[in-house]
XYZ file of C-alpha atoms in Angstrom:
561
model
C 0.000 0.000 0.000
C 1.157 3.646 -0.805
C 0.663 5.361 2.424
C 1.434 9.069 -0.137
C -1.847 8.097 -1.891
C -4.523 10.532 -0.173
C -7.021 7.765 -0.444
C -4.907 5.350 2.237
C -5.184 8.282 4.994
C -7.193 7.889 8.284
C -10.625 9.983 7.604
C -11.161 12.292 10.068
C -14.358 14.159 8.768
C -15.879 14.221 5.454
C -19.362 15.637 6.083
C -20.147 18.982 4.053
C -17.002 21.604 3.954
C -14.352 20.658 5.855
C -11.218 23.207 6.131
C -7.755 23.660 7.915
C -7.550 20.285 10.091
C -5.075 21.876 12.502
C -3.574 19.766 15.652
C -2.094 20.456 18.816
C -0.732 17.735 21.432
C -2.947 18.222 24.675
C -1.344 17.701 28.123
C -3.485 14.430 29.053
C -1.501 12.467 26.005
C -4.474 12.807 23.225
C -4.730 15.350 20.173
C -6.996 17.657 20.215
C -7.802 18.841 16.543
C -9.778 22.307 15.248
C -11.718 22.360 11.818
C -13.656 24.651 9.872
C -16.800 22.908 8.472
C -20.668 23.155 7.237
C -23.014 21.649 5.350
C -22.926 23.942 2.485
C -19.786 25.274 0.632
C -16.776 27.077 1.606
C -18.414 30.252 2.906
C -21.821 29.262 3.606
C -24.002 30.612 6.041
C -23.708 27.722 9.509
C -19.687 27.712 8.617
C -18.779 27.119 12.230
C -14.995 25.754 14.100
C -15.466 22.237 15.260
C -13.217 20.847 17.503
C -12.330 16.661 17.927
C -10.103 14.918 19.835
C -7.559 11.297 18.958
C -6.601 9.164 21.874
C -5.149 6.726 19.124
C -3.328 9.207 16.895
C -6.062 10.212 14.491
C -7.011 6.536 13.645
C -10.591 7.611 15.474
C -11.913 10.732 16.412
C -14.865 11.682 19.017
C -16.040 14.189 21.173
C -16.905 16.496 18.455
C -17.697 20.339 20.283
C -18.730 23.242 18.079
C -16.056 25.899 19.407
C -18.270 28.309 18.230
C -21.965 27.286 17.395
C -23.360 26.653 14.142
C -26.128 28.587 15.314
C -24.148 32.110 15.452
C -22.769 33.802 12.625
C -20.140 32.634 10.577
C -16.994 31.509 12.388
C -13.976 29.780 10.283
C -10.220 29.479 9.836
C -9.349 28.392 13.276
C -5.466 27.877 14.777
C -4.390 26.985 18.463
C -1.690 27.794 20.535
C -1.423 25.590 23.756
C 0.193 27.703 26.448
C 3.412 26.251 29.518
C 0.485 25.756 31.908
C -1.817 23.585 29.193
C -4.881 25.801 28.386
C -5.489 25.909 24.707
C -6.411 28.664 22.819
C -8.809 28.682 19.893
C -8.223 31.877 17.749
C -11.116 32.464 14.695
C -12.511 34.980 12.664
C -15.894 35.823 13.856
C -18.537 37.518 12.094
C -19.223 38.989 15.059
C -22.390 42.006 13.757
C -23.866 39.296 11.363
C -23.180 41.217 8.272
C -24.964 39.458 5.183
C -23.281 41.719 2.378
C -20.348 43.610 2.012
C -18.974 46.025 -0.688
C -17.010 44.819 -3.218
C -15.475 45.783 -6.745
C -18.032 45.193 -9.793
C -17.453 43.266 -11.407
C -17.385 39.955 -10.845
C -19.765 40.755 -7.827
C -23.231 41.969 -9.301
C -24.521 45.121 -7.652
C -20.831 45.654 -6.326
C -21.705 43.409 -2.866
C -20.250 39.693 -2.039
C -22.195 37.908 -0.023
C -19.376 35.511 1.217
C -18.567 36.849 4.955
C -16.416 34.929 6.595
C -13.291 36.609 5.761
C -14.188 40.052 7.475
C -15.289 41.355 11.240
C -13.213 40.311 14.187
C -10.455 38.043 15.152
C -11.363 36.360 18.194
C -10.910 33.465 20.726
C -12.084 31.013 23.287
C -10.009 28.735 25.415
C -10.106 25.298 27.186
C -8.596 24.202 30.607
C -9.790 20.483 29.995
C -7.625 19.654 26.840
C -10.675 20.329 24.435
C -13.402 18.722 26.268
C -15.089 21.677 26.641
C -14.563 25.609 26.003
C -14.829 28.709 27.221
C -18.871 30.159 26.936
C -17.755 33.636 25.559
C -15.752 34.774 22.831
C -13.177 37.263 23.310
C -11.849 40.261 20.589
C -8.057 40.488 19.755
C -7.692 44.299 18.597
C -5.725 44.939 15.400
C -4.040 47.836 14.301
C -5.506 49.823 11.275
C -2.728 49.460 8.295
C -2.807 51.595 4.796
C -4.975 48.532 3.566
C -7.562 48.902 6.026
C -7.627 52.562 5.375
C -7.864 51.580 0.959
C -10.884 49.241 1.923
C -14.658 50.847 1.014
C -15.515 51.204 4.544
C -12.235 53.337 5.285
C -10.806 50.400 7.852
C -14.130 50.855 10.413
C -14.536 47.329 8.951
C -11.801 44.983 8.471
C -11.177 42.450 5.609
C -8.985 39.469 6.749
C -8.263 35.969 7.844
C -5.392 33.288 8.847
C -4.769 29.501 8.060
C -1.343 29.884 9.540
C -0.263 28.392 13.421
C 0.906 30.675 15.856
C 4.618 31.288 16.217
C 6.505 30.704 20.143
C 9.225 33.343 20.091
C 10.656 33.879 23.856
C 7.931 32.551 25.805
C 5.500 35.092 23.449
C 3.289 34.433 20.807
C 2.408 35.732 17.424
C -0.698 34.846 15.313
C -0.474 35.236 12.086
C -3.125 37.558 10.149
C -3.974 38.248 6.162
C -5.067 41.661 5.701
C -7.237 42.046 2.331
C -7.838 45.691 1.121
C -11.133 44.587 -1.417
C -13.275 42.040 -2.590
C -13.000 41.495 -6.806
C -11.237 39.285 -9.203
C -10.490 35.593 -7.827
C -12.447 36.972 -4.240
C -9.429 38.310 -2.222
C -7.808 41.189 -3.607
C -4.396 43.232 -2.348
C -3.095 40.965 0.752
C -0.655 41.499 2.765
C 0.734 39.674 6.362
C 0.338 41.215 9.936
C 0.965 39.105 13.075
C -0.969 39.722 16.443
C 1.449 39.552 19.535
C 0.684 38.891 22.653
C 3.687 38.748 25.201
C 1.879 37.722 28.255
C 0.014 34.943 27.370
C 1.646 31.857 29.150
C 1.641 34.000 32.367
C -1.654 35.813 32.560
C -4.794 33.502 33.362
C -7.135 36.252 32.907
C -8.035 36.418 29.176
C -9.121 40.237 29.009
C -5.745 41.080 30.514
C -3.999 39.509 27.913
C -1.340 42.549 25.783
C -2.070 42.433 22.395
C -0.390 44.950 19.248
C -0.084 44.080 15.609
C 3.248 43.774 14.109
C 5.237 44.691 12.530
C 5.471 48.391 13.098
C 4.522 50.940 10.195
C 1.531 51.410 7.817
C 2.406 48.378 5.610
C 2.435 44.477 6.124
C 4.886 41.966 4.870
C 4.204 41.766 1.037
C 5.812 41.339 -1.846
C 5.934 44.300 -4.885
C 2.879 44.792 -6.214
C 4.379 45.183 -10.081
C 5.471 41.483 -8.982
C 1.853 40.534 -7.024
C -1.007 42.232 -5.635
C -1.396 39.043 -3.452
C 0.769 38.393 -0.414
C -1.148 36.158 1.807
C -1.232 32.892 4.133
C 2.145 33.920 5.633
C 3.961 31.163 7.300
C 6.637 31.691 10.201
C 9.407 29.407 11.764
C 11.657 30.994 14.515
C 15.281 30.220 13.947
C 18.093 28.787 16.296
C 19.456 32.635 16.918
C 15.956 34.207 17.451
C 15.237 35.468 14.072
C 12.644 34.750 12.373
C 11.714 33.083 8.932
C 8.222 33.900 6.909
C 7.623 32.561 3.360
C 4.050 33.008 1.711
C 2.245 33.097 -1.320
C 1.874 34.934 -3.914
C 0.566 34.934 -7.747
C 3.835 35.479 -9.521
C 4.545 31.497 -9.925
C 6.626 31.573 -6.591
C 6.686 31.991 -2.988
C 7.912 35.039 -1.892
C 10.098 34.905 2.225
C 11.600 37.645 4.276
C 13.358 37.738 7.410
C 13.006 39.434 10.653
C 16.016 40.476 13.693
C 13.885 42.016 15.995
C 10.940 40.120 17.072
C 9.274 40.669 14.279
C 8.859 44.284 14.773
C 10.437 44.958 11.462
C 11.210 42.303 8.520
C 13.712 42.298 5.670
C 12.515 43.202 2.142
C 10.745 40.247 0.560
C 12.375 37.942 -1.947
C 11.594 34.443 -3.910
C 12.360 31.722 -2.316
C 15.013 29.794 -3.978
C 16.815 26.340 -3.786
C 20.024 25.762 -2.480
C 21.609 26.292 -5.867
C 19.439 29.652 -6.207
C 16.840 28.715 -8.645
C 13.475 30.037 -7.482
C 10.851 27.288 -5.919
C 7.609 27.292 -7.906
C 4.367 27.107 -6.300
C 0.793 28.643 -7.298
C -1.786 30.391 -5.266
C -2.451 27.611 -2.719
C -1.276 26.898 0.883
C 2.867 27.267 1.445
C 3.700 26.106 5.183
C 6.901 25.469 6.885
C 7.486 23.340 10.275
C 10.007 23.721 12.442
C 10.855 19.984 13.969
C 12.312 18.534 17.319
C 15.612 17.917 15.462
C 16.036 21.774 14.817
C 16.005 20.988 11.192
C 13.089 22.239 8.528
C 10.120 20.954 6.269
C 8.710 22.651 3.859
C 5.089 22.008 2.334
C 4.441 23.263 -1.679
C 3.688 22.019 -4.679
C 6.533 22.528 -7.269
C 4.545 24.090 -9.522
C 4.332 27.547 -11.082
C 0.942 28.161 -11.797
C -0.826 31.684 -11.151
C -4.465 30.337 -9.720
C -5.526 27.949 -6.853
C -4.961 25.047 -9.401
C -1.473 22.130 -9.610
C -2.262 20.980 -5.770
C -1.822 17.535 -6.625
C 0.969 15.728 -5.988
C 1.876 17.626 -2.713
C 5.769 18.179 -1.907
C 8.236 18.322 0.752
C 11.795 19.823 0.849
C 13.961 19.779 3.738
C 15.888 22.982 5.072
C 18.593 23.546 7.625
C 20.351 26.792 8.830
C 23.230 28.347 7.798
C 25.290 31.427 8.840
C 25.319 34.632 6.783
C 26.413 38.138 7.959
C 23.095 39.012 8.320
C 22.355 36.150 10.557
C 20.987 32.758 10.336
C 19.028 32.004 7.181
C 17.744 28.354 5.927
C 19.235 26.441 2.862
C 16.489 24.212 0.940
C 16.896 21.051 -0.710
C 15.648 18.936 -3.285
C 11.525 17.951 -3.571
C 10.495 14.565 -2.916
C 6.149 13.714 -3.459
C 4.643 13.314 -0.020
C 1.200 12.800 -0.805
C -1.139 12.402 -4.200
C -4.539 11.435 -5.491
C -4.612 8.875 -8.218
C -7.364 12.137 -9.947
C -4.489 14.761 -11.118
C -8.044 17.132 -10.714
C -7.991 16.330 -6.986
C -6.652 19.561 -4.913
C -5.541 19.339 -1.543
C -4.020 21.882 1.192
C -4.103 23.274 4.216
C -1.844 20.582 6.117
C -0.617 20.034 9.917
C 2.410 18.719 10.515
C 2.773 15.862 13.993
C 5.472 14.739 15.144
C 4.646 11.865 18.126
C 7.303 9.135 19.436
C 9.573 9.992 16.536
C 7.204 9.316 14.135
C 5.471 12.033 11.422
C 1.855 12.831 10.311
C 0.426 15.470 8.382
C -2.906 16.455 8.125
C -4.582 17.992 4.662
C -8.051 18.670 3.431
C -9.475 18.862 -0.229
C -12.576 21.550 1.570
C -14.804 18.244 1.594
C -12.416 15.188 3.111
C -9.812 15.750 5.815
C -7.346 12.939 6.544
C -4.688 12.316 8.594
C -1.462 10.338 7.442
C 1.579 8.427 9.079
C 4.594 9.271 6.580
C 7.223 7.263 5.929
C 10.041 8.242 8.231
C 13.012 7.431 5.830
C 10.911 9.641 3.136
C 11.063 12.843 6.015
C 14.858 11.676 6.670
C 16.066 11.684 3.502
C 15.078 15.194 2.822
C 17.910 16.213 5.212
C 20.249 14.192 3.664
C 23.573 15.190 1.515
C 21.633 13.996 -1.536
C 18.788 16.412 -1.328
C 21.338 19.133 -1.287
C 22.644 18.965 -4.619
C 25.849 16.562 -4.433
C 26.152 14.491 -7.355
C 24.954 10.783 -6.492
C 28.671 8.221 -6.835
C 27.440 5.518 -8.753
C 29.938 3.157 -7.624
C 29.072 3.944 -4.004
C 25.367 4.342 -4.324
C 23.238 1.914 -2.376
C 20.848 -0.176 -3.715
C 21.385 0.242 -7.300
C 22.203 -2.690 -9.419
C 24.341 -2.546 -12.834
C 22.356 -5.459 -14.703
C 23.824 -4.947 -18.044
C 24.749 -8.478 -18.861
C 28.062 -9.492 -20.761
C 26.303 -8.734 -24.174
C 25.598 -5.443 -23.236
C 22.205 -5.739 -22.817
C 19.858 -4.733 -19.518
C 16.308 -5.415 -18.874
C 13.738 -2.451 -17.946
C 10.874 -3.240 -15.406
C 8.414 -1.515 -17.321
C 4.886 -1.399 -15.422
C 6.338 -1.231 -12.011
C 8.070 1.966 -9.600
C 11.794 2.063 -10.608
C 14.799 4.488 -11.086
C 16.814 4.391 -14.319
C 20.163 6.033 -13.761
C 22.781 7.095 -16.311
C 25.830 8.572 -16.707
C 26.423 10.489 -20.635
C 28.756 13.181 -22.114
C 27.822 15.949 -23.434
C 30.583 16.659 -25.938
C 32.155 20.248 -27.330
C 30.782 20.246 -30.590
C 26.814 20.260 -30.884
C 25.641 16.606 -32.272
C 22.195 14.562 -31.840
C 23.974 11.129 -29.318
C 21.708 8.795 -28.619
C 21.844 7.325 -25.136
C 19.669 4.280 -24.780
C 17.760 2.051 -26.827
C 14.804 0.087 -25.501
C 12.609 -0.373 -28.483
C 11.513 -3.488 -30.567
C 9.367 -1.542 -33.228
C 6.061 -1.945 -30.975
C 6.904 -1.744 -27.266
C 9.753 0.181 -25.087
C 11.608 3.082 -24.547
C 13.947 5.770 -26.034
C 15.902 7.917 -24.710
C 18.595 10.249 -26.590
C 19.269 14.010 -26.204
C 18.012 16.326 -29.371
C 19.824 18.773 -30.885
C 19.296 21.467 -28.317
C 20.444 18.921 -25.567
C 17.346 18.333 -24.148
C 17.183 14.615 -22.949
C 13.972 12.862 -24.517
C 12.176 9.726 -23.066
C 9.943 8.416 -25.603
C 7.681 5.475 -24.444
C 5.887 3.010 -26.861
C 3.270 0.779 -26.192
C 1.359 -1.322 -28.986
C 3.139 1.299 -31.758
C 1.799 4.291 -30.131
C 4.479 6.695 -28.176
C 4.250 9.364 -25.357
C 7.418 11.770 -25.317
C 8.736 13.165 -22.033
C 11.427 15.891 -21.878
C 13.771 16.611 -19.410
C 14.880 20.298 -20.229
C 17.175 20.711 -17.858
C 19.860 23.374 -18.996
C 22.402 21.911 -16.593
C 22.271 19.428 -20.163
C 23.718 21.958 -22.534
C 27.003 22.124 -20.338
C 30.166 19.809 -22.171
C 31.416 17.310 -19.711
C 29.888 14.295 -17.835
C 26.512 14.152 -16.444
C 24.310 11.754 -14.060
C 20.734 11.818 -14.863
C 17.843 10.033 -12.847
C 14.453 9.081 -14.633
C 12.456 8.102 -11.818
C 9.096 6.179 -12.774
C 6.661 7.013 -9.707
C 3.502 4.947 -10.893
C 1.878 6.161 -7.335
C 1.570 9.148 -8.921
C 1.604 8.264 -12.419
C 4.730 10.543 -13.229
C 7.587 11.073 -14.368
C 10.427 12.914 -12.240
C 14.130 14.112 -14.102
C 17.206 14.204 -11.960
C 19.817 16.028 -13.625
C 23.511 16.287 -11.114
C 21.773 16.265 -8.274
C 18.819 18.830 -9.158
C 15.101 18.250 -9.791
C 14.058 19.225 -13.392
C 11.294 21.672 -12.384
C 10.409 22.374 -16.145
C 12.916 25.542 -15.852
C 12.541 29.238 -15.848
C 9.704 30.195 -17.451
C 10.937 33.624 -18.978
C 12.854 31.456 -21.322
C 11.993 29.068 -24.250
C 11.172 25.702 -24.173
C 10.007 26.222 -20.414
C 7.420 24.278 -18.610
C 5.065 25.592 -15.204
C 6.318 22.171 -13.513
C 8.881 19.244 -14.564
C 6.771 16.238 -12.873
C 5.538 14.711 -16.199
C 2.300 12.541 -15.893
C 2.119 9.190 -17.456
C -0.741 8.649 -19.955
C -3.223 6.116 -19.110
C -1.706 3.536 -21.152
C 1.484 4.340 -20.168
C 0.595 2.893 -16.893
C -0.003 -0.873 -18.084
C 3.622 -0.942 -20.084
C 3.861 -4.772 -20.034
C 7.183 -6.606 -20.767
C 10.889 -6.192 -20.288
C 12.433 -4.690 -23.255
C 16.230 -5.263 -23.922
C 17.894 -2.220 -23.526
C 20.980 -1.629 -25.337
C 23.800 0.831 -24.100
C 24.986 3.231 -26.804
C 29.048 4.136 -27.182
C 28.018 7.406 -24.823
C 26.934 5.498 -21.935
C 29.572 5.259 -19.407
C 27.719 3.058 -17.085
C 23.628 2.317 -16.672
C 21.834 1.110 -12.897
C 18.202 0.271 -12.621
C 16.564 0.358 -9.406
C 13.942 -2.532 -9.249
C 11.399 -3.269 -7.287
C 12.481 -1.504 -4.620
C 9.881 1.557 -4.461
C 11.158 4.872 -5.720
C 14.908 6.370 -5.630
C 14.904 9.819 -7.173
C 18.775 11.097 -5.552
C 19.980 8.568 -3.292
């Protein structure tokens, strides 16, 4: 069983709307979980936060408690922070004055009003001192600062446009909740975002929740955001504190990429936004969905995207991971990101899902995600999270001498057998010589069934697969190719996913810039349908380039290692 396939997950509601399955670990031993849900869509009136608690680590779930009635106005997008002395705090946005309309820009919204209101009113919260079982009867208000935004909204900032999916951030026994300011309602719903975090610095010492000392940050008229001749949309900020007390944010945007920025003072002030980039400096690609980053007991980093540079809410399926570790700089700390591996999938490439959780219990990992209507819970494979911290993910070329579990099963005619139909990695090592030619690299074909590979004339490396005389081309257009010298490439077959993933030195092919030719929004290339039932074991022939060939079988999926 593939424990990445969605489908394989532990169910832990799937009735109506179901958003942002968040988790904290409660001081009696069980998990106490928050979720925004209703009957109707995203947004419908009777959205309400539900909270559930796991004495079996989210295999089961009971004691479900409406932290905020279905009967009141809408409440949604819930996060907790659990403080030293155990009470847990539920923070929400609230339409507290029951507002049925607000203004917004016509068009898309007929008569210049959206009737969607659960992204606007007031921040709130409610607590528990029983790990969940029950909470607090009254809701209380966080104030937030006016910004320039508030002020550029129709009702001048006397009514605020906002809401969070991120979890609250510990910095020196303080907290900060995170908070997505939206200036107007138009185009794709949200319009003009930017990040704000709501500080409280006495909340694991004061019992008394009106006493509680709360100012938005950071300090100014503006929020964290990136350019707006780059994107209008900064939103679902995500923040990690670092080993020196600084301060890591990364969000979304709708440029293709995630945007990150730093801060040195407790988050008073941050540094000017920038993309996020790889270890090697190429810019991570992710669309307008959900970006999150975990900080883990080992001090070390995960990162949740989805290697893709589309500019909507769409390419949520696979879902990624990347490790990251810190690093000095003169400015200060900063984190270093490594390869992608797939973490999760639906076998439906139309499937979206988001909004995950990350667990860590008895050294074991399990993240949480929702597609709005289903939200599981999965136990991931621990070597998958491990190897993402590896020296491998980083960039070093693999040794193929040294490289464990790969088997060189070229026979003494040359020949070597491909496991077509089943999860393998085909590894190869070419040269790319001075003067431009057309080399072929391997030969798998028989005039009806197998495979091709061979690098074109502009040294992209083609994969052509046949099956009963039809063919499906895949291209690896890695520009790392049109370098002379010696080269290791991985093909990895995931047929989990149903994709294709190029290794090229080291670095994931993520279909390349996209200001240049020949680009792609994502490298991940899907298999056909009947590319999924390739049948037989072609001979594959080495060509005079070839310095040596391994194929990984049967042995699930090897993509650096």
């Amino acid at each position: 069983m593939d424990n990445r396939n969605i489908r394989n997950g532990n169910i832990i509601r799937s009735d109506g709307y179901s958003d942002q399955p968040y988790i904290v670990k409660t001081d009696d031993g069980n998990w106490l979980l928050t979720v925004t849900t209703g009957s109707g869509h995203e947004g419908a009136g009777g959205q309400h936060v539900l909270s559930m608690r796991s004495s079996d680590k989210g295999k089961t779930w009971c004691d479900e408690i409406p932290v905020s009635p279905p009967t009141m106005p809408e409440s949604s997008y819930s996060v907790m922070y659990k403080t030293y002395y155990g009470r847990v705090y539920c923070f929400y946005n609230f339409n507290a004055d029951n507002l049925r309309q607000v203004a917004a820009t016509d068009p898309p919204f007929r008569g210049g009003f959206c009737t969607r209101v659960d992204t606007q009113g007031h921040f709130v919260f409610r607590f528990s001192d029983d790990c969940g079982v029950t909470w607090s009867d009254r809701w209380y208000d966080i104030p937030m600062r006016t910004f320039e935004v508030d002020r550029l909204n129709p009702y001048k900032g006397e009514i605020k446009f906002f809401w969070n999916v991120g979890k609250p951030l510990e910095l020196n026994d303080e907290v900060f909740v995170p908070l997505y300011k939206i200036r107007e309602f138009g185009e794709n719903f949200m319009r003009y975002s930017e990040g704000v975090l709501l500080h409280c610095d006495n909340i694991n010492t004061e019992r008394d929740p009106e006493k509680l000392n709360w100012e938005t940050l950071p300090d100014g008229e503006t929020g964290i955001r990136a350019p707006h001749e780059i994107s209008v949309i900064s939103e679902e900020h995500s923040f990690v504190p670092l080993s020196d007390g600084s301060v890591f944010c990364v969000f979304r945007t709708v440029s293709g990429s995630p945007w990150c920025s730093y801060s040195r003072d407790g988050c008073r002030s941050f540094s000017p936004p920038r993309p996020l980039t790889f270890h090697d400096g190429r810019k991570v690609k992710h669309p307008r969905a959900a970006n999150f980053i975990w900080k883990c007991s080992n001090g070390r980093y995960l990162y949740w995207f989805h290697n893709h540079g589309g500019r909507g809410y769409e390419g949520r399926n696979p879902a990624w991971l990347c490790g990251a570790v810190e690093y000095d700089s003169p400015e200060g700390r900063m984190l270093r990101f490594g390869e992608p591996q797939p973490v999760l999938y639906d076998p439906d490439p139309s499937v979206r899902m988001s909004y995950p959780d990350l667990v860590e219990d008895d050294g074991e990992y399990y993240i949480t995600e929702t597609q709005k209507t289903v939200a599981r819970i999965h136990h991931i494979d621990k070597a998958l999270i491990e190897s993402l911290w590896s020296e491998s993910a980083f960039g070093s070329i693999p040794d193929i001498t040294a490289a464990e579990g790969w088997e060189n099963l070229i026979d003494s005619a040359g020949r070597l057998h491909l496991p077509l139909g089943n999860t393998f990695s085909l590894r190869f090592v070419f040269e790319v010589p001075e003067h431009s030619r057309e080399p072929m690299v391997f030969s798998a074909y028989d005039g009806t069934d197998g495979l091709l590979l061979r690098q074109d004339e502009s040294h992209n490396l083609e994969l052509t697969i046949y099956r009963n005389g039809q063919s499906s081309v895949f291209v690896n257009n890695d520009s790392l190719l049109a370098l002379p010298g010696r080269h290791v490439v991985t093909a990895a077959f995931d047929y989990g996913v149903g994709a294709v993933y190029f290794v090229t030195d080291g670095r994931f092919c993520d279909g390349g810039d996209e200001s240049l030719p020949n680009s792609r929004q994502y490298g991940f290339i899907r298999f056909g349908a009947d590319d999924k039932v390739m049948r037989g074991e072609p001979i594959l022939l080495p060509e005079p380039d070839v310095v040596r060939a391994y194929v990984y079988v049967d042995r699930g999926l090897c993509i650096y290692d």
